């Protein structure tokens, strides 16, 4: 390492942090120790860094921010325990049992009223992004055991035959799909969602969600799969006829692509959301 | 990884101040900085269980905040010029806490003059909460790029400081 390289590296060096044990900085510091000019520059550089760091520490969060974070999250984690995706912000006074029970009664009455008059408006807030977010959240929930997952071949066959039943078209027989086919019917804040659980040869979990596109506003049209990486979850979404499909997997887009191919969907090279 | 209320409380105690500072450096106003910080923790409350490695939680929080900011900025770019001007007029020139601590305001002013490409890694560098490897993960850029952006950002910063000292800025 020459002086120029060492200087470039030492620009990122912060004494008193983990940098002290990082081999790249240790080596650059050795170079600086044998070069008085570089050492002088380093001292001046550190002094400027300390001044700016100290100044930035003067930015103080507003009073009450911490409590507000804790209040909001408390409500959110309670919802999560009940396996319902939480998306909306709730003020803390909602947490009182009386308010919650009143709100639940009111919500039930409104739901019944809306369902009777306009059955599809309850899903108006759902769009592809929100569905992908919820699919991502669901992967953190307990999954059915391997024996209760659909085989890829059966799933592929069903997809090819457009044979993944939707709520609006399910027959009496389809409502009794055996547990071994990895089928679960979910209710996401009023949106009916069909979920098929399966795995690859390594036993890694995949979820395929099927949603009636006509219940969404606007109705999505995604002829070829679009891919999205959300933290440690990789997702793909596409539509076929009036159905929106979302494939979710804990991994990367690269590990999701072979499964897309396996179930008969051509994985795109660069179409990301 | 399951989230207990103790874990959550600990994460808030540990990081909320620096997350807020980072948010403030990005958004330049208290209201949005508070919103970004809260939204980050809310997202963690909902999705934190998907993080397998507890060591990655801190950089996950910073990454989430940065992405939330980019989302917010994309939305804001849709606001018309006239609305933007009205918005600027209605905003305080600086939040009370920052006015109180003039040094912080000056530092932010200074960083604000740096090319945006270098500014965000440089701010994270100065906040000292994340290693350069974590900064690379937060901004989704290679480690070498982080180092060169910090170096270039500092070069710009020194030029600005020199001009300021000479009274030409």
Tab-separated table of C-alpha atoms in Angstrom:
chain	number	residue	atom	x	y	z
A	1	UNK	CA	0.000	0.000	0.000
A	2	UNK	CA	1.493	3.360	-0.980
A	3	UNK	CA	0.899	6.770	0.689
A	4	UNK	CA	-1.820	7.747	-1.767
A	5	UNK	CA	-3.812	4.562	-1.146
A	6	UNK	CA	-3.341	4.925	2.606
A	7	UNK	CA	-4.585	8.518	2.515
A	8	UNK	CA	-7.722	7.510	0.599
A	9	UNK	CA	-8.442	4.733	3.108
A	10	UNK	CA	-7.740	6.927	6.122
A	11	UNK	CA	-10.334	9.432	4.958
A	12	UNK	CA	-12.864	6.793	6.154
A	13	UNK	CA	-11.067	6.061	9.410
A	14	UNK	CA	-12.708	6.979	12.720
A	15	UNK	CA	-10.517	6.374	15.775
A	16	UNK	CA	-12.192	4.851	18.794
A	17	UNK	CA	-14.613	2.783	16.707
A	18	UNK	CA	-14.536	-0.726	15.189
A	19	UNK	CA	-12.217	0.762	12.555
A	20	UNK	CA	-9.334	0.312	15.033
A	21	UNK	CA	-9.491	-3.460	14.598
A	22	UNK	CA	-10.109	-3.444	10.846
A	23	UNK	CA	-7.041	-4.795	8.984
A	24	UNK	CA	-7.411	-2.303	6.135
A	25	UNK	CA	-7.136	0.660	8.523
A	26	UNK	CA	-4.379	-0.995	10.567
A	27	UNK	CA	-2.298	-1.305	7.412
A	28	UNK	CA	-3.026	2.273	6.308
A	29	UNK	CA	-2.139	3.596	9.782
A	30	UNK	CA	1.228	1.792	9.605
A	31	UNK	CA	1.964	3.602	6.343
A	32	UNK	CA	0.987	6.926	7.951
A	33	UNK	CA	3.276	6.317	10.948
A	34	UNK	CA	6.283	6.116	8.662
A	35	UNK	CA	5.361	9.238	6.702
A	36	UNK	CA	5.418	12.491	8.762
A	37	UNK	CA	3.538	14.448	6.111
A	38	UNK	CA	0.745	11.899	5.953
A	39	UNK	CA	0.656	11.684	9.748
A	40	UNK	CA	0.274	15.474	9.988
A	41	UNK	CA	-2.545	15.369	7.438
A	42	UNK	CA	-4.211	12.549	9.401
A	43	UNK	CA	-4.210	14.552	12.661
A	44	UNK	CA	-5.758	17.559	10.911
A	45	UNK	CA	-8.292	15.306	9.210
A	46	UNK	CA	-9.294	13.680	12.506
A	47	UNK	CA	-9.677	17.072	14.125
A	48	UNK	CA	-12.087	18.216	11.380
A	49	UNK	CA	-14.027	14.936	11.665
A	50	UNK	CA	-14.372	15.317	15.429
A	51	UNK	CA	-15.676	18.853	15.077
A	52	UNK	CA	-18.347	17.851	12.577
A	53	UNK	CA	-19.329	14.749	14.551
A	54	UNK	CA	-19.667	16.857	17.691
A	55	UNK	CA	-21.765	19.410	15.840
A	56	UNK	CA	-24.114	16.736	14.454
A	57	UNK	CA	-24.629	15.333	17.943
A	58	UNK	CA	-26.222	18.723	18.688
A	59	UNK	CA	-29.267	17.707	16.618
A	60	UNK	CA	-31.722	16.737	19.328
A	61	UNK	CA	-34.873	14.715	18.663
A	62	UNK	CA	-38.034	16.525	19.749
A	63	UNK	CA	-39.381	15.751	23.208
A	64	UNK	CA	-41.968	12.981	23.045
A	65	UNK	CA	-40.618	11.332	19.888
A	66	UNK	CA	-39.369	8.279	21.764
A	67	UNK	CA	-42.681	7.758	23.554
A	68	UNK	CA	-44.563	8.252	20.322
A	69	UNK	CA	-42.465	5.538	18.634
A	70	UNK	CA	-43.112	3.139	21.506
A	71	UNK	CA	-46.854	3.877	21.559
A	72	UNK	CA	-47.322	3.291	17.843
A	73	UNK	CA	-45.239	0.148	17.774
A	74	UNK	CA	-47.021	-1.313	20.783
A	75	UNK	CA	-50.298	-1.266	18.899
A	76	UNK	CA	-48.674	-2.592	15.767
A	77	UNK	CA	-46.980	-5.582	17.458
A	78	UNK	CA	-50.284	-6.486	19.150
A	79	UNK	CA	-51.911	-6.677	15.721
A	80	UNK	CA	-49.038	-8.772	14.418
A	81	UNK	CA	-49.483	-11.384	17.121
A	82	UNK	CA	-52.932	-11.963	15.704
A	83	UNK	CA	-51.312	-12.562	12.282
A	84	UNK	CA	-53.005	-9.621	10.610
A	85	UNK	CA	-50.850	-7.339	8.454
A	86	UNK	CA	-50.717	-3.866	10.045
A	87	UNK	CA	-50.445	-0.912	7.737
A	88	UNK	CA	-52.257	1.977	9.293
A	89	UNK	CA	-51.082	4.260	12.049
A	90	UNK	CA	-53.134	4.233	15.222
A	91	UNK	CA	-53.095	6.759	18.020
A	92	UNK	CA	-52.421	5.293	21.451
A	93	UNK	CA	-55.854	6.089	22.943
A	94	UNK	CA	-57.239	3.315	20.763
A	95	UNK	CA	-55.611	0.835	23.043
A	96	UNK	CA	-58.157	1.141	25.809
A	97	UNK	CA	-60.369	-1.989	25.930
A	98	UNK	CA	-63.560	0.083	25.908
A	99	UNK	CA	-62.559	2.024	22.804
A	100	UNK	CA	-61.421	-1.137	21.065
A	101	UNK	CA	-64.660	-2.965	21.761
A	102	UNK	CA	-66.714	0.042	20.619
A	103	UNK	CA	-64.602	0.365	17.491
A	104	UNK	CA	-64.923	-3.352	16.789
A	105	UNK	CA	-68.720	-3.194	17.099
A	106	UNK	CA	-68.886	-0.152	14.848
A	107	UNK	CA	-66.532	-1.740	12.328
A	108	UNK	CA	-68.646	-4.905	12.292
A	109	UNK	CA	-71.834	-2.904	11.683
A	110	UNK	CA	-70.164	-0.885	8.924
A	111	UNK	CA	-68.695	-4.026	7.377
A	112	UNK	CA	-72.100	-5.703	7.302
A	113	UNK	CA	-73.710	-2.579	5.850
A	114	UNK	CA	-71.034	-2.144	3.184
A	115	UNK	CA	-70.982	-5.837	2.309
A	116	UNK	CA	-74.719	-5.878	1.784
A	117	UNK	CA	-74.837	-2.745	-0.352
A	118	UNK	CA	-71.487	-2.635	-2.199
A	119	UNK	CA	-69.586	-5.890	-1.686
A	120	UNK	CA	-66.430	-4.923	-3.558
A	121	UNK	CA	-65.647	-1.507	-2.058
A	122	UNK	CA	-63.988	-2.959	1.058
A	123	UNK	CA	-60.973	-3.882	-1.040
A	124	UNK	CA	-60.572	-0.481	-2.705
A	125	UNK	CA	-57.422	0.336	-0.690
A	126	UNK	CA	-55.564	-2.761	-1.794
A	127	UNK	CA	-53.055	-2.466	-4.629
A	128	UNK	CA	-50.191	-4.638	-5.861
A	129	UNK	CA	-47.553	-2.939	-3.668
A	130	UNK	CA	-49.598	-3.365	-0.516
A	131	UNK	CA	-50.317	-6.975	-1.366
A	132	UNK	CA	-46.602	-7.626	-1.928
A	133	UNK	CA	-45.844	-5.989	1.432
A	134	UNK	CA	-48.392	-8.211	3.174
A	135	UNK	CA	-47.073	-11.305	1.395
A	136	UNK	CA	-43.627	-10.388	2.663
A	137	UNK	CA	-44.924	-10.060	6.235
A	138	UNK	CA	-46.725	-13.407	6.074
A	139	UNK	CA	-43.454	-15.244	5.461
A	140	UNK	CA	-42.509	-14.514	9.047
A	141	UNK	CA	-45.537	-16.439	10.339
A	142	UNK	CA	-45.441	-20.156	11.214
A	143	UNK	CA	-45.588	-22.260	8.047
A	144	UNK	CA	-47.360	-25.584	7.447
A	145	UNK	CA	-45.070	-28.646	7.783
A	146	UNK	CA	-43.466	-30.163	4.669
A	147	UNK	CA	-46.111	-32.902	4.525
A	148	UNK	CA	-48.809	-30.264	4.123
A	149	UNK	CA	-47.299	-28.448	1.161
A	150	UNK	CA	-48.376	-28.755	-2.440
A	151	UNK	CA	-45.865	-30.377	-4.808
A	152	UNK	CA	-44.395	-28.130	-7.482
A	153	UNK	CA	-45.697	-30.433	-10.207
A	154	UNK	CA	-49.272	-30.236	-8.934
A	155	UNK	CA	-48.996	-26.481	-8.556
A	156	UNK	CA	-47.567	-26.105	-12.052
A	157	UNK	CA	-50.357	-28.230	-13.426
A	158	UNK	CA	-52.965	-26.147	-11.651
A	159	UNK	CA	-51.398	-22.917	-12.912
A	160	UNK	CA	-51.181	-24.208	-16.468
A	161	UNK	CA	-54.839	-25.174	-16.364
A	162	UNK	CA	-55.791	-21.883	-14.674
A	163	UNK	CA	-57.036	-24.171	-11.968
A	164	UNK	CA	-56.279	-22.110	-8.877
A	165	UNK	CA	-59.795	-21.485	-7.651
A	166	UNK	CA	-60.882	-17.991	-6.719
A	167	UNK	CA	-63.475	-17.221	-4.076
A	168	UNK	CA	-65.966	-15.977	-6.604
A	169	UNK	CA	-65.808	-19.175	-8.654
A	170	UNK	CA	-65.083	-21.900	-6.108
A	171	UNK	CA	-67.316	-24.869	-6.177
A	172	UNK	CA	-68.397	-26.844	-3.127
A	173	UNK	CA	-65.725	-29.494	-3.913
A	174	UNK	CA	-62.993	-26.875	-4.167
A	175	UNK	CA	-63.819	-25.571	-0.718
A	176	UNK	CA	-62.670	-28.918	0.669
A	177	UNK	CA	-59.159	-29.048	-0.760
A	178	UNK	CA	-57.092	-31.519	1.314
A	179	UNK	CA	-54.530	-30.073	3.709
A	180	UNK	CA	-51.751	-31.923	1.856
A	181	UNK	CA	-52.207	-29.481	-1.011
A	182	UNK	CA	-50.864	-26.653	1.124
A	183	UNK	CA	-53.924	-24.498	0.655
A	184	UNK	CA	-54.953	-21.739	3.049
A	185	UNK	CA	-57.676	-19.186	2.684
A	186	UNK	CA	-56.679	-15.874	4.274
A	187	UNK	CA	-58.545	-12.711	5.084
A	188	UNK	CA	-56.372	-9.582	4.822
A	189	UNK	CA	-58.449	-6.756	6.254
A	190	UNK	CA	-61.424	-7.902	4.211
A	191	UNK	CA	-59.478	-8.982	1.116
A	192	UNK	CA	-59.891	-12.723	0.395
A	193	UNK	CA	-56.508	-14.235	-0.418
A	194	UNK	CA	-55.744	-17.800	-1.466
A	195	UNK	CA	-52.327	-19.059	-0.426
A	196	UNK	CA	-50.490	-22.138	-1.687
A	197	UNK	CA	-47.483	-23.276	0.285
A	198	UNK	CA	-44.737	-25.348	-1.267
A	199	UNK	CA	-41.005	-25.910	-1.132
A	200	UNK	CA	-38.017	-26.617	-3.344
A	201	UNK	CA	-35.843	-29.731	-3.080
A	202	UNK	CA	-33.920	-28.166	-0.182
A	203	UNK	CA	-37.174	-27.754	1.771
A	204	UNK	CA	-37.074	-23.938	1.501
A	205	UNK	CA	-40.470	-22.347	1.875
A	206	UNK	CA	-42.348	-20.551	-0.919
A	207	UNK	CA	-45.792	-18.998	-0.849
A	208	UNK	CA	-47.939	-18.339	-3.871
A	209	UNK	CA	-50.820	-15.941	-3.296
A	210	UNK	CA	-53.776	-15.695	-5.639
A	211	UNK	CA	-56.111	-12.715	-5.473
A	212	UNK	CA	-59.111	-11.930	-7.589
A	213	UNK	CA	-57.871	-8.919	-9.607
A	214	UNK	CA	-61.374	-7.572	-10.028
A	215	UNK	CA	-61.530	-6.826	-6.312
A	216	UNK	CA	-58.598	-4.395	-6.650
A	217	UNK	CA	-58.787	-0.796	-7.701
A	218	UNK	CA	-57.301	-0.277	-10.227
A	219	UNK	CA	-57.383	-3.822	-11.530
A	220	UNK	CA	-53.742	-4.790	-12.080
A	221	UNK	CA	-52.378	-5.926	-15.408
A	222	UNK	CA	-48.892	-7.446	-15.166
A	223	UNK	CA	-48.447	-9.813	-18.108
A	224	UNK	CA	-44.827	-10.729	-17.182
A	225	UNK	CA	-43.588	-11.186	-13.602
A	226	UNK	CA	-42.106	-8.125	-11.887
A	227	UNK	CA	-39.592	-8.749	-9.128
A	228	UNK	CA	-39.050	-6.993	-5.840
A	229	UNK	CA	-36.551	-7.423	-3.025
A	230	UNK	CA	-37.905	-6.316	0.335
A	231	UNK	CA	-35.315	-6.805	3.050
A	232	UNK	CA	-34.666	-10.529	3.150
A	233	UNK	CA	-37.791	-11.385	1.182
A	234	UNK	CA	-37.877	-11.746	-2.606
A	235	UNK	CA	-41.210	-11.363	-4.384
A	236	UNK	CA	-42.639	-11.698	-7.862
A	237	UNK	CA	-46.048	-10.497	-9.030
A	238	UNK	CA	-47.923	-11.133	-12.253
A	239	UNK	CA	-51.438	-11.439	-13.525
A	240	UNK	CA	-53.109	-14.119	-15.573
A	241	UNK	CA	-56.647	-13.561	-16.738
A	242	UNK	CA	-58.260	-11.733	-13.824
A	243	UNK	CA	-56.045	-13.203	-11.124
A	244	UNK	CA	-53.114	-11.492	-9.447
A	245	UNK	CA	-50.383	-13.902	-8.345
A	246	UNK	CA	-47.635	-13.076	-5.863
A	247	UNK	CA	-44.785	-15.487	-5.235
A	248	UNK	CA	-42.851	-14.848	-1.996
A	249	UNK	CA	-39.683	-16.452	-0.676
A	250	UNK	CA	-37.183	-15.689	2.064
A	251	UNK	CA	-34.087	-15.217	-0.061
A	252	UNK	CA	-32.922	-13.164	-2.995
A	253	UNK	CA	-34.392	-12.433	-6.400
A	254	UNK	CA	-31.742	-14.756	-7.821
A	255	UNK	CA	-33.032	-17.657	-5.694
A	256	UNK	CA	-36.625	-16.788	-6.569
A	257	UNK	CA	-36.074	-16.914	-10.331
A	258	UNK	CA	-35.535	-20.697	-10.621
A	259	UNK	CA	-38.814	-21.271	-8.775
A	260	UNK	CA	-40.602	-18.881	-11.129
A	261	UNK	CA	-39.241	-20.926	-14.023
A	262	UNK	CA	-40.207	-24.164	-12.265
A	263	UNK	CA	-43.836	-23.143	-11.984
A	264	UNK	CA	-43.918	-22.071	-15.612
A	265	UNK	CA	-43.418	-18.328	-15.333
A	266	UNK	CA	-40.634	-16.803	-17.390
A	267	UNK	CA	-38.376	-14.939	-14.942
A	268	UNK	CA	-37.472	-11.470	-16.286
A	269	UNK	CA	-33.881	-10.281	-16.356
A	270	UNK	CA	-34.338	-6.738	-15.060
A	271	UNK	CA	-38.025	-5.984	-14.402
A	272	UNK	CA	-38.050	-4.853	-10.782
A	273	UNK	CA	-40.573	-2.767	-8.850
B	1	UNK	CA	-36.314	-13.459	14.938
B	2	UNK	CA	-39.162	-12.613	17.303
B	3	UNK	CA	-39.581	-9.096	18.658
B	4	UNK	CA	-40.294	-8.729	22.338
B	5	UNK	CA	-41.222	-5.386	23.846
B	6	UNK	CA	-37.869	-5.399	25.690
B	7	UNK	CA	-35.959	-5.889	22.438
B	8	UNK	CA	-37.966	-3.149	20.842
B	9	UNK	CA	-37.476	-0.731	23.735
B	10	UNK	CA	-33.738	-1.464	23.682
B	11	UNK	CA	-33.547	-0.777	19.943
B	12	UNK	CA	-35.363	2.508	20.387
B	13	UNK	CA	-33.107	3.552	23.286
B	14	UNK	CA	-30.034	2.596	21.336
B	15	UNK	CA	-30.678	4.068	17.901
B	16	UNK	CA	-33.550	6.524	17.762
B	17	UNK	CA	-31.386	9.593	18.309
B	18	UNK	CA	-28.941	8.822	15.530
B	19	UNK	CA	-31.755	7.686	13.246
B	20	UNK	CA	-33.427	11.030	13.883
B	21	UNK	CA	-30.157	12.865	13.170
B	22	UNK	CA	-29.774	10.984	9.910
B	23	UNK	CA	-33.409	11.697	9.037
B	24	UNK	CA	-32.939	15.371	9.858
B	25	UNK	CA	-29.852	15.591	7.673
B	26	UNK	CA	-31.880	14.156	4.800
B	27	UNK	CA	-35.216	15.900	5.265
B	28	UNK	CA	-33.949	19.194	6.736
B	29	UNK	CA	-36.983	19.680	8.928
B	30	UNK	CA	-38.116	18.380	12.288
B	31	UNK	CA	-41.565	17.256	11.238
B	32	UNK	CA	-40.416	14.963	8.423
B	33	UNK	CA	-37.433	13.738	10.425
B	34	UNK	CA	-39.767	12.692	13.252
B	35	UNK	CA	-42.135	11.037	10.797
B	36	UNK	CA	-39.316	9.133	9.095
B	37	UNK	CA	-37.957	7.919	12.429
B	38	UNK	CA	-41.384	6.775	13.608
B	39	UNK	CA	-42.176	5.121	10.306
B	40	UNK	CA	-38.869	3.242	10.444
B	41	UNK	CA	-39.671	1.751	13.835
B	42	UNK	CA	-43.238	1.001	12.796
B	43	UNK	CA	-41.913	-0.904	9.788
B	44	UNK	CA	-39.556	-2.756	12.104
B	45	UNK	CA	-42.449	-3.645	14.435
B	46	UNK	CA	-44.266	-5.159	11.451
B	47	UNK	CA	-41.415	-6.755	9.542
B	48	UNK	CA	-38.543	-7.059	11.989
B	49	UNK	CA	-39.308	-10.737	12.547
B	50	UNK	CA	-38.002	-11.451	9.015
B	51	UNK	CA	-34.461	-10.370	9.958
B	52	UNK	CA	-32.515	-13.516	10.726
B	53	UNK	CA	-29.310	-11.958	12.025
B	54	UNK	CA	-29.735	-9.726	15.090
B	55	UNK	CA	-26.436	-8.000	14.248
B	56	UNK	CA	-27.992	-6.615	11.101
B	57	UNK	CA	-30.889	-4.854	12.802
B	58	UNK	CA	-29.092	-1.524	13.148
B	59	UNK	CA	-28.154	-1.242	9.472
B	60	UNK	CA	-31.640	-2.532	8.573
B	61	UNK	CA	-33.127	0.421	10.488
B	62	UNK	CA	-30.890	2.924	8.693
B	63	UNK	CA	-31.593	1.285	5.329
B	64	UNK	CA	-35.334	1.410	5.961
B	65	UNK	CA	-35.190	5.053	6.972
B	66	UNK	CA	-33.180	5.936	3.878
B	67	UNK	CA	-35.639	4.091	1.611
B	68	UNK	CA	-38.591	5.785	3.309
B	69	UNK	CA	-36.915	9.122	2.655
B	70	UNK	CA	-36.362	8.298	-1.032
B	71	UNK	CA	-40.013	7.260	-1.315
B	72	UNK	CA	-41.112	10.489	0.336
B	73	UNK	CA	-38.903	12.577	-1.912
B	74	UNK	CA	-40.256	10.888	-5.042
B	75	UNK	CA	-43.760	11.793	-3.888
B	76	UNK	CA	-42.714	15.349	-3.117
B	77	UNK	CA	-41.225	15.806	-6.572
B	78	UNK	CA	-44.737	15.509	-7.883
B	79	UNK	CA	-45.702	18.681	-6.027
B	80	UNK	CA	-45.859	21.686	-8.369
B	81	UNK	CA	-43.284	24.426	-8.148
B	82	UNK	CA	-45.827	26.869	-6.772
B	83	UNK	CA	-46.815	24.447	-4.023
B	84	UNK	CA	-43.156	23.900	-3.196
B	85	UNK	CA	-42.599	27.619	-2.769
B	86	UNK	CA	-45.630	27.885	-0.508
B	87	UNK	CA	-44.402	24.913	1.487
B	88	UNK	CA	-40.972	26.466	1.979
B	89	UNK	CA	-42.505	29.734	3.151
B	90	UNK	CA	-44.655	27.924	5.694
B	91	UNK	CA	-41.754	25.911	7.116
B	92	UNK	CA	-39.577	27.309	9.874
B	93	UNK	CA	-36.061	28.084	8.630
B	94	UNK	CA	-34.755	25.630	11.223
B	95	UNK	CA	-36.252	23.545	13.995
B	96	UNK	CA	-36.009	25.109	17.476
B	97	UNK	CA	-33.581	22.477	18.725
B	98	UNK	CA	-31.245	23.137	15.839
B	99	UNK	CA	-31.401	26.909	16.162
B	100	UNK	CA	-30.517	26.417	19.791
B	101	UNK	CA	-27.484	24.373	18.768
B	102	UNK	CA	-26.009	26.601	16.093
B	103	UNK	CA	-23.038	24.345	15.557
B	104	UNK	CA	-25.288	21.555	14.367
B	105	UNK	CA	-27.048	23.961	12.037
B	106	UNK	CA	-23.730	25.124	10.593
B	107	UNK	CA	-22.577	21.547	10.107
B	108	UNK	CA	-25.790	20.667	8.289
B	109	UNK	CA	-25.510	23.810	6.178
B	110	UNK	CA	-22.012	22.832	5.257
B	111	UNK	CA	-22.980	19.251	4.395
B	112	UNK	CA	-25.882	20.569	2.401
B	113	UNK	CA	-23.470	22.299	0.031
B	114	UNK	CA	-21.797	19.014	-0.826
B	115	UNK	CA	-22.824	17.136	-3.940
B	116	UNK	CA	-25.731	14.847	-2.995
B	117	UNK	CA	-23.872	11.722	-4.143
B	118	UNK	CA	-21.229	12.281	-1.486
B	119	UNK	CA	-23.413	13.921	1.150
B	120	UNK	CA	-25.356	10.894	2.401
B	121	UNK	CA	-22.362	8.565	2.909
B	122	UNK	CA	-20.474	11.463	4.464
B	123	UNK	CA	-23.315	12.203	6.892
B	124	UNK	CA	-23.504	8.546	7.922
B	125	UNK	CA	-19.729	8.585	8.347
B	126	UNK	CA	-19.913	11.614	10.626
B	127	UNK	CA	-22.778	10.194	12.679
B	128	UNK	CA	-20.303	7.430	13.576
B	129	UNK	CA	-23.036	4.871	14.198
B	130	UNK	CA	-22.255	2.646	11.227
B	131	UNK	CA	-19.067	1.094	9.916
B	132	UNK	CA	-18.141	1.792	6.286
B	133	UNK	CA	-19.309	-1.749	5.479
B	134	UNK	CA	-22.698	-0.987	7.030
B	135	UNK	CA	-22.862	2.323	5.144
B	136	UNK	CA	-22.317	0.344	1.953
B	137	UNK	CA	-25.231	-1.940	2.877
B	138	UNK	CA	-27.502	0.969	3.821
B	139	UNK	CA	-26.908	2.813	0.561
B	140	UNK	CA	-26.675	-0.386	-1.467
B	141	UNK	CA	-23.314	0.539	-2.999
B	142	UNK	CA	-19.960	-1.303	-3.000
B	143	UNK	CA	-17.551	-0.773	-0.079
B	144	UNK	CA	-14.914	0.799	-2.356
B	145	UNK	CA	-17.483	3.295	-3.605
B	146	UNK	CA	-18.336	4.270	-0.015
B	147	UNK	CA	-14.678	5.013	0.683
B	148	UNK	CA	-14.171	7.026	-2.483
B	149	UNK	CA	-17.403	8.973	-1.925
B	150	UNK	CA	-16.406	9.796	1.647
B	151	UNK	CA	-12.972	10.927	0.420
B	152	UNK	CA	-14.443	13.057	-2.368
B	153	UNK	CA	-17.080	14.479	-0.057
B	154	UNK	CA	-14.392	15.469	2.415
B	155	UNK	CA	-12.350	17.123	-0.326
B	156	UNK	CA	-15.395	19.223	-1.213
B	157	UNK	CA	-15.972	19.946	2.456
B	158	UNK	CA	-12.393	21.180	2.938
B	159	UNK	CA	-12.727	23.460	-0.084
B	160	UNK	CA	-15.936	24.919	1.373
B	161	UNK	CA	-14.326	25.363	4.788
B	162	UNK	CA	-11.287	27.093	3.285
B	163	UNK	CA	-13.521	29.461	1.327
B	164	UNK	CA	-15.533	30.128	4.466
B	165	UNK	CA	-12.400	30.928	6.427
B	166	UNK	CA	-11.339	33.348	3.722
B	167	UNK	CA	-14.809	34.878	3.859
B	168	UNK	CA	-15.603	34.174	0.242
B	169	UNK	CA	-18.589	31.942	0.962
